[in-house]
Amino acid sequence: MADCNIVVLISGSGSNLQALIDSIAQDSNPARIAAVISNRADAYGLVRAQNAGIPTRVLDHRQFDGREAFDAALIEAIDGFDPQLVVLAGFMRILTPGFVNHYTGRLLNIHPSLLPKYKGLHTHQRALEAGDSEHGCSVHFVTEELDGGPLVVQAVLPVLPGDTVESLAQRVHQQEHRIYPLAVRWFAEGRLRLGAQGAMLDGKLLPASGHLIRT
């Protein structure tokens, strides 16, 4: 099976990037990270990439005159690596419609909630304040709607008595590191794609909630 070139976009520590690096190191995984690009020069994820021998680039969004100019430069940088898939791994930028449309069907994101619940920020706090019995994380194809694209896979975990934002976030992170490499591998193997009606796995339309994994 031919390698599937991937570019990963980060802004911070890159723990999901590390999970992807570790997963790809396993036998018979056709995914290959061609580059890691960050909008912050101090992102620790760049160190993780360099330690794994992966090329890195930094595009500081503050050096550009607006979102469109930054996204145009970002597209140019990404496309220089000829990726089949672009993976958002803690990339803290709202992307323009032009960027999203350029990568339609080739752009994945992970979000720390059971979408469509709690789009945006502070998801763990919001789940606790709502008294939810379950929480988790979601991998989805990116569309113009923020955190609103078709769901691929969700990890569902119980909210425990006495959970804090920190304890809940830690357990959700563990599940992120489980389901993101899984979704990326599905795509790299040609099993996952975006169809007209939503996310398709092995030629079948996934349910609106995506593939559910309960812990």
PDB file of C-alpha atoms in Angstrom:
ATOM      1  CA  MET A   1       0.000   0.000   0.000  1.00  0.00           C
ATOM      2  CA  ALA A   2       1.362   3.420  -0.946  1.00  0.00           C
ATOM      3  CA  ASP A   3       2.154   5.871   1.811  1.00  0.00           C
ATOM      4  CA  CYS A   4      -0.459   8.489   2.655  1.00  0.00           C
ATOM      5  CA  ASN A   5       1.302  11.828   3.073  1.00  0.00           C
ATOM      6  CA  ILE A   6       0.035  13.860   6.016  1.00  0.00           C
ATOM      7  CA  VAL A   7       0.724  17.407   7.161  1.00  0.00           C
ATOM      8  CA  VAL A   8      -0.037  18.109  10.829  1.00  0.00           C
ATOM      9  CA  LEU A   9      -0.877  21.636  12.038  1.00  0.00           C
ATOM     10  CA  ILE A  10      -0.153  22.526  15.661  1.00  0.00           C
ATOM     11  CA  SER A  11      -0.027  25.518  18.001  1.00  0.00           C
ATOM     12  CA  GLY A  12       1.088  23.970  21.293  1.00  0.00           C
ATOM     13  CA  SER A  13       2.563  20.975  23.077  1.00  0.00           C
ATOM     14  CA  GLY A  14       1.642  18.475  20.395  1.00  0.00           C
ATOM     15  CA  SER A  15       0.504  15.555  22.531  1.00  0.00           C
ATOM     16  CA  ASN A  16      -1.866  14.391  19.798  1.00  0.00           C
ATOM     17  CA  LEU A  17       0.989  14.767  17.323  1.00  0.00           C
ATOM     18  CA  GLN A  18       3.077  12.482  19.528  1.00  0.00           C
ATOM     19  CA  ALA A  19       0.282   9.916  19.600  1.00  0.00           C
ATOM     20  CA  LEU A  20       0.228  10.001  15.795  1.00  0.00           C
ATOM     21  CA  ILE A  21       4.020   9.658  15.580  1.00  0.00           C
ATOM     22  CA  ASP A  22       3.930   6.670  17.929  1.00  0.00           C
ATOM     23  CA  SER A  23       1.061   5.049  16.036  1.00  0.00           C
ATOM     24  CA  ILE A  24       2.722   5.467  12.647  1.00  0.00           C
ATOM     25  CA  ALA A  25       5.895   3.839  13.965  1.00  0.00           C
ATOM     26  CA  GLN A  26       3.944   0.583  14.187  1.00  0.00           C
ATOM     27  CA  ASP A  27       4.182  -1.969  11.394  1.00  0.00           C
ATOM     28  CA  SER A  28       2.029  -1.728   8.257  1.00  0.00           C
ATOM     29  CA  ASN A  29       0.647   1.743   8.950  1.00  0.00           C
ATOM     30  CA  PRO A  30       0.575   3.532   5.564  1.00  0.00           C
ATOM     31  CA  ALA A  31       0.316   6.994   7.151  1.00  0.00           C
ATOM     32  CA  ARG A  32       3.433   9.139   6.847  1.00  0.00           C
ATOM     33  CA  ILE A  33       3.834  12.573   8.423  1.00  0.00           C
ATOM     34  CA  ALA A  34       5.518  14.651   5.718  1.00  0.00           C
ATOM     35  CA  ALA A  35       5.682  17.848   7.796  1.00  0.00           C
ATOM     36  CA  VAL A  36       4.537  19.605  10.944  1.00  0.00           C
ATOM     37  CA  ILE A  37       3.583  23.277  10.625  1.00  0.00           C
ATOM     38  CA  SER A  38       2.974  25.626  13.558  1.00  0.00           C
ATOM     39  CA  ASN A  39       1.788  29.211  13.840  1.00  0.00           C
ATOM     40  CA  ARG A  40       3.901  29.544  16.999  1.00  0.00           C
ATOM     41  CA  ALA A  41       7.681  29.213  17.026  1.00  0.00           C
ATOM     42  CA  ASP A  42       7.644  28.170  20.711  1.00  0.00           C
ATOM     43  CA  ALA A  43       5.253  25.229  20.218  1.00  0.00           C
ATOM     44  CA  TYR A  44       6.777  22.163  21.885  1.00  0.00           C
ATOM     45  CA  GLY A  45       5.227  20.011  19.183  1.00  0.00           C
ATOM     46  CA  LEU A  46       7.974  21.283  16.864  1.00  0.00           C
ATOM     47  CA  VAL A  47      10.536  19.626  19.145  1.00  0.00           C
ATOM     48  CA  ARG A  48       8.541  16.384  19.057  1.00  0.00           C
ATOM     49  CA  ALA A  49       8.578  16.499  15.251  1.00  0.00           C
ATOM     50  CA  GLN A  50      12.287  17.253  15.061  1.00  0.00           C
ATOM     51  CA  ASN A  51      13.042  14.397  17.468  1.00  0.00           C
ATOM     52  CA  ALA A  52      11.168  12.098  15.074  1.00  0.00           C
ATOM     53  CA  GLY A  53      13.032  13.415  12.048  1.00  0.00           C
ATOM     54  CA  ILE A  54       9.968  15.164  10.603  1.00  0.00           C
ATOM     55  CA  PRO A  55      10.442  18.455   8.696  1.00  0.00           C
ATOM     56  CA  THR A  56       8.939  21.502  10.409  1.00  0.00           C
ATOM     57  CA  ARG A  57       7.835  24.960   9.356  1.00  0.00           C
ATOM     58  CA  VAL A  58       6.706  28.007  11.336  1.00  0.00           C
ATOM     59  CA  LEU A  59       4.260  30.549   9.926  1.00  0.00           C
ATOM     60  CA  ASP A  60       3.623  33.278  12.502  1.00  0.00           C
ATOM     61  CA  HIS A  61       0.071  34.503  11.908  1.00  0.00           C
ATOM     62  CA  ARG A  62       1.020  37.873  13.421  1.00  0.00           C
ATOM     63  CA  GLN A  63       3.250  38.549  10.420  1.00  0.00           C
ATOM     64  CA  PHE A  64       0.298  38.515   8.020  1.00  0.00           C
ATOM     65  CA  ASP A  65      -2.310  41.125   7.199  1.00  0.00           C
ATOM     66  CA  GLY A  66      -5.442  39.250   8.202  1.00  0.00           C
ATOM     67  CA  ARG A  67      -6.770  35.693   8.118  1.00  0.00           C
ATOM     68  CA  GLU A  68      -7.017  35.404   4.347  1.00  0.00           C
ATOM     69  CA  ALA A  69      -3.364  36.310   3.813  1.00  0.00           C
ATOM     70  CA  PHE A  70      -2.222  33.893   6.497  1.00  0.00           C
ATOM     71  CA  ASP A  71      -4.377  31.049   5.213  1.00  0.00           C
ATOM     72  CA  ALA A  72      -3.159  31.617   1.645  1.00  0.00           C
ATOM     73  CA  ALA A  73       0.441  31.329   2.825  1.00  0.00           C
ATOM     74  CA  LEU A  74      -0.472  28.290   4.910  1.00  0.00           C
ATOM     75  CA  ILE A  75      -2.036  26.569   1.898  1.00  0.00           C
ATOM     76  CA  GLU A  76       1.130  27.224  -0.103  1.00  0.00           C
ATOM     77  CA  ALA A  77       3.292  25.780   2.674  1.00  0.00           C
ATOM     78  CA  ILE A  78       1.096  22.701   3.133  1.00  0.00           C
ATOM     79  CA  ASP A  79       0.773  21.958  -0.576  1.00  0.00           C
ATOM     80  CA  GLY A  80       4.547  22.032  -0.932  1.00  0.00           C
ATOM     81  CA  PHE A  81       4.510  18.656   0.863  1.00  0.00           C
ATOM     82  CA  ASP A  82       1.830  17.188  -1.435  1.00  0.00           C
ATOM     83  CA  PRO A  83      -0.375  15.773   1.353  1.00  0.00           C
ATOM     84  CA  GLN A  84      -3.384  13.529   0.927  1.00  0.00           C
ATOM     85  CA  LEU A  85      -4.549  14.531   4.431  1.00  0.00           C
ATOM     86  CA  VAL A  86      -4.203  17.582   6.690  1.00  0.00           C
ATOM     87  CA  VAL A  87      -4.576  16.945  10.420  1.00  0.00           C
ATOM     88  CA  LEU A  88      -5.404  19.690  12.936  1.00  0.00           C
ATOM     89  CA  ALA A  89      -3.774  18.766  16.249  1.00  0.00           C
ATOM     90  CA  GLY A  90      -4.345  21.645  18.634  1.00  0.00           C
ATOM     91  CA  PHE A  91      -4.105  24.265  15.888  1.00  0.00           C
ATOM     92  CA  MET A  92      -5.629  27.310  17.574  1.00  0.00           C
ATOM     93  CA  ARG A  93      -6.747  29.252  14.534  1.00  0.00           C
ATOM     94  CA  ILE A  94     -10.202  29.691  13.050  1.00  0.00           C
ATOM     95  CA  LEU A  95      -9.750  28.790   9.401  1.00  0.00           C
ATOM     96  CA  THR A  96     -11.236  30.748   6.523  1.00  0.00           C
ATOM     97  CA  PRO A  97     -13.833  29.158   4.216  1.00  0.00           C
ATOM     98  CA  GLY A  98     -11.296  29.327   1.402  1.00  0.00           C
ATOM     99  CA  PHE A  99      -8.852  27.195   3.365  1.00  0.00           C
ATOM    100  CA  VAL A 100     -11.495  24.677   4.438  1.00  0.00           C
ATOM    101  CA  ASN A 101     -12.860  24.331   0.919  1.00  0.00           C
ATOM    102  CA  HIS A 102      -9.370  23.842  -0.531  1.00  0.00           C
ATOM    103  CA  TYR A 103      -9.010  20.720   1.637  1.00  0.00           C
ATOM    104  CA  THR A 104     -12.591  19.417   1.525  1.00  0.00           C
ATOM    105  CA  GLY A 105     -12.595  15.727   2.416  1.00  0.00           C
ATOM    106  CA  ARG A 106      -8.901  15.872   3.374  1.00  0.00           C
ATOM    107  CA  LEU A 107      -9.055  17.832   6.631  1.00  0.00           C
ATOM    108  CA  LEU A 108      -9.556  16.236  10.065  1.00  0.00           C
ATOM    109  CA  ASN A 109      -9.884  17.802  13.504  1.00  0.00           C
ATOM    110  CA  ILE A 110     -10.240  16.501  17.040  1.00  0.00           C
ATOM    111  CA  HIS A 111     -12.437  18.271  19.572  1.00  0.00           C
ATOM    112  CA  PRO A 112     -12.674  17.645  23.352  1.00  0.00           C
ATOM    113  CA  SER A 113     -16.415  17.068  23.613  1.00  0.00           C
ATOM    114  CA  LEU A 114     -19.110  14.744  22.325  1.00  0.00           C
ATOM    115  CA  LEU A 115     -20.119  16.869  19.374  1.00  0.00           C
ATOM    116  CA  PRO A 116     -22.505  18.441  18.598  1.00  0.00           C
ATOM    117  CA  LYS A 117     -22.381  19.286  22.320  1.00  0.00           C
ATOM    118  CA  TYR A 118     -20.013  22.032  23.446  1.00  0.00           C
ATOM    119  CA  LYS A 119     -18.521  23.458  20.318  1.00  0.00           C
ATOM    120  CA  GLY A 120     -15.771  25.964  20.983  1.00  0.00           C
ATOM    121  CA  LEU A 121     -13.828  26.327  24.223  1.00  0.00           C
ATOM    122  CA  HIS A 122     -14.057  25.277  27.902  1.00  0.00           C
ATOM    123  CA  THR A 123     -15.735  21.985  27.037  1.00  0.00           C
ATOM    124  CA  HIS A 124     -14.858  20.096  30.227  1.00  0.00           C
ATOM    125  CA  GLN A 125     -16.113  22.896  32.472  1.00  0.00           C
ATOM    126  CA  ARG A 126     -19.327  23.133  30.481  1.00  0.00           C
ATOM    127  CA  ALA A 127     -19.919  19.370  30.721  1.00  0.00           C
ATOM    128  CA  LEU A 128     -19.434  19.467  34.508  1.00  0.00           C
ATOM    129  CA  GLU A 129     -21.664  22.520  34.942  1.00  0.00           C
ATOM    130  CA  ALA A 130     -24.401  20.814  32.936  1.00  0.00           C
ATOM    131  CA  GLY A 131     -24.234  17.743  35.198  1.00  0.00           C
ATOM    132  CA  ASP A 132     -23.540  15.438  32.254  1.00  0.00           C
ATOM    133  CA  SER A 133     -23.072  11.754  33.057  1.00  0.00           C
ATOM    134  CA  GLU A 134     -20.892  11.240  29.940  1.00  0.00           C
ATOM    135  CA  HIS A 135     -18.232  13.268  28.194  1.00  0.00           C
ATOM    136  CA  GLY A 136     -15.547  12.548  25.634  1.00  0.00           C
ATOM    137  CA  CYS A 137     -13.942  13.625  22.393  1.00  0.00           C
ATOM    138  CA  SER A 138     -14.723  13.595  18.682  1.00  0.00           C
ATOM    139  CA  VAL A 139     -12.807  13.305  15.421  1.00  0.00           C
ATOM    140  CA  HIS A 140     -14.574  14.973  12.512  1.00  0.00           C
ATOM    141  CA  PHE A 141     -14.089  16.161   8.972  1.00  0.00           C
ATOM    142  CA  VAL A 142     -13.722  19.941   8.921  1.00  0.00           C
ATOM    143  CA  THR A 143     -16.339  22.074   7.193  1.00  0.00           C
ATOM    144  CA  GLU A 144     -17.034  25.798   7.267  1.00  0.00           C
ATOM    145  CA  GLU A 145     -19.158  25.352  10.401  1.00  0.00           C
ATOM    146  CA  LEU A 146     -16.918  25.577  13.482  1.00  0.00           C
ATOM    147  CA  ASP A 147     -16.652  22.108  15.077  1.00  0.00           C
ATOM    148  CA  GLY A 148     -19.600  21.109  12.902  1.00  0.00           C
ATOM    149  CA  GLY A 149     -18.317  18.726  10.239  1.00  0.00           C
ATOM    150  CA  PRO A 150     -19.382  15.079   9.832  1.00  0.00           C
ATOM    151  CA  LEU A 151     -18.293  12.914  12.761  1.00  0.00           C
ATOM    152  CA  VAL A 152     -15.885  10.016  12.227  1.00  0.00           C
ATOM    153  CA  VAL A 153     -15.326   8.551  15.683  1.00  0.00           C
ATOM    154  CA  GLN A 154     -16.167   9.514  19.270  1.00  0.00           C
ATOM    155  CA  ALA A 155     -14.791   8.188  22.529  1.00  0.00           C
ATOM    156  CA  VAL A 156     -17.382   8.228  25.310  1.00  0.00           C
ATOM    157  CA  LEU A 157     -16.348   8.098  28.961  1.00  0.00           C
ATOM    158  CA  PRO A 158     -18.269   8.439  32.217  1.00  0.00           C
ATOM    159  CA  VAL A 159     -18.093  11.605  34.282  1.00  0.00           C
ATOM    160  CA  LEU A 160     -17.042  10.369  37.715  1.00  0.00           C
ATOM    161  CA  PRO A 161     -18.208  11.690  41.091  1.00  0.00           C
ATOM    162  CA  GLY A 162     -15.704  14.295  42.211  1.00  0.00           C
ATOM    163  CA  ASP A 163     -14.353  14.929  38.723  1.00  0.00           C
ATOM    164  CA  THR A 164     -12.691  18.316  38.258  1.00  0.00           C
ATOM    165  CA  VAL A 165     -11.970  20.105  35.012  1.00  0.00           C
ATOM    166  CA  GLU A 166      -8.380  18.871  35.299  1.00  0.00           C
ATOM    167  CA  SER A 167      -9.173  15.209  36.013  1.00  0.00           C
ATOM    168  CA  LEU A 168     -11.780  15.093  33.268  1.00  0.00           C
ATOM    169  CA  ALA A 169      -9.454  16.780  30.789  1.00  0.00           C
ATOM    170  CA  GLN A 170      -6.708  14.259  31.564  1.00  0.00           C
ATOM    171  CA  ARG A 171      -8.964  11.281  30.861  1.00  0.00           C
ATOM    172  CA  VAL A 172     -10.328  12.865  27.684  1.00  0.00           C
ATOM    173  CA  HIS A 173      -6.757  13.482  26.488  1.00  0.00           C
ATOM    174  CA  GLN A 174      -6.004   9.788  26.899  1.00  0.00           C
ATOM    175  CA  GLN A 175      -8.935   8.971  24.633  1.00  0.00           C
ATOM    176  CA  GLU A 176      -7.904  11.615  22.097  1.00  0.00           C
ATOM    177  CA  HIS A 177      -4.572   9.828  21.815  1.00  0.00           C
ATOM    178  CA  ARG A 178      -6.494   6.636  21.103  1.00  0.00           C
ATOM    179  CA  ILE A 179      -9.072   7.730  18.532  1.00  0.00           C
ATOM    180  CA  TYR A 180      -7.116  10.284  16.488  1.00  0.00           C
ATOM    181  CA  PRO A 181      -4.479   7.787  15.306  1.00  0.00           C
ATOM    182  CA  LEU A 182      -7.309   5.353  14.579  1.00  0.00           C
ATOM    183  CA  ALA A 183      -9.149   7.815  12.325  1.00  0.00           C
ATOM    184  CA  VAL A 184      -5.931   8.832  10.568  1.00  0.00           C
ATOM    185  CA  ARG A 185      -5.062   5.202   9.928  1.00  0.00           C
ATOM    186  CA  TRP A 186      -8.547   4.535   8.511  1.00  0.00           C
ATOM    187  CA  PHE A 187      -8.040   7.423   6.091  1.00  0.00           C
ATOM    188  CA  ALA A 188      -4.512   6.340   5.155  1.00  0.00           C
ATOM    189  CA  GLU A 189      -5.750   2.819   4.439  1.00  0.00           C
ATOM    190  CA  GLY A 190      -8.457   4.159   2.131  1.00  0.00           C
ATOM    191  CA  ARG A 191     -11.245   3.006   4.448  1.00  0.00           C
ATOM    192  CA  LEU A 192     -12.433   6.476   5.509  1.00  0.00           C
ATOM    193  CA  ARG A 193     -13.665   9.199   3.212  1.00  0.00           C
ATOM    194  CA  LEU A 194     -16.115  12.062   3.116  1.00  0.00           C
ATOM    195  CA  GLY A 195     -19.161  11.264   0.994  1.00  0.00           C
ATOM    196  CA  ALA A 196     -22.046  13.441  -0.135  1.00  0.00           C
ATOM    197  CA  GLN A 197     -24.144  12.397   2.887  1.00  0.00           C
ATOM    198  CA  GLY A 198     -21.384  12.348   5.502  1.00  0.00           C
ATOM    199  CA  ALA A 199     -18.418  10.312   6.687  1.00  0.00           C
ATOM    200  CA  MET A 200     -18.057   6.885   5.058  1.00  0.00           C
ATOM    201  CA  LEU A 201     -16.198   3.928   6.593  1.00  0.00           C
ATOM    202  CA  ASP A 202     -15.621   0.818   4.479  1.00  0.00           C
ATOM    203  CA  GLY A 203     -18.135   2.130   1.956  1.00  0.00           C
ATOM    204  CA  LYS A 204     -20.923   2.563   4.510  1.00  0.00           C
ATOM    205  CA  LEU A 205     -22.337   5.815   5.820  1.00  0.00           C
ATOM    206  CA  LEU A 206     -21.428   6.313   9.469  1.00  0.00           C
ATOM    207  CA  PRO A 207     -24.208   7.344  11.865  1.00  0.00           C
ATOM    208  CA  ALA A 208     -24.493  11.017  12.775  1.00  0.00           C
ATOM    209  CA  SER A 209     -22.572  10.306  15.989  1.00  0.00           C
ATOM    210  CA  GLY A 210     -19.738   8.631  14.110  1.00  0.00           C
ATOM    211  CA  HIS A 211     -18.206   5.335  15.254  1.00  0.00           C
ATOM    212  CA  LEU A 212     -18.660   5.182  19.043  1.00  0.00           C
ATOM    213  CA  ILE A 213     -16.026   3.776  21.389  1.00  0.00           C
ATOM    214  CA  ARG A 214     -17.071   3.502  25.023  1.00  0.00           C
ATOM    215  CA  THR A 215     -14.562   3.285  27.862  1.00  0.00           C
TER     216      THR A 215
END
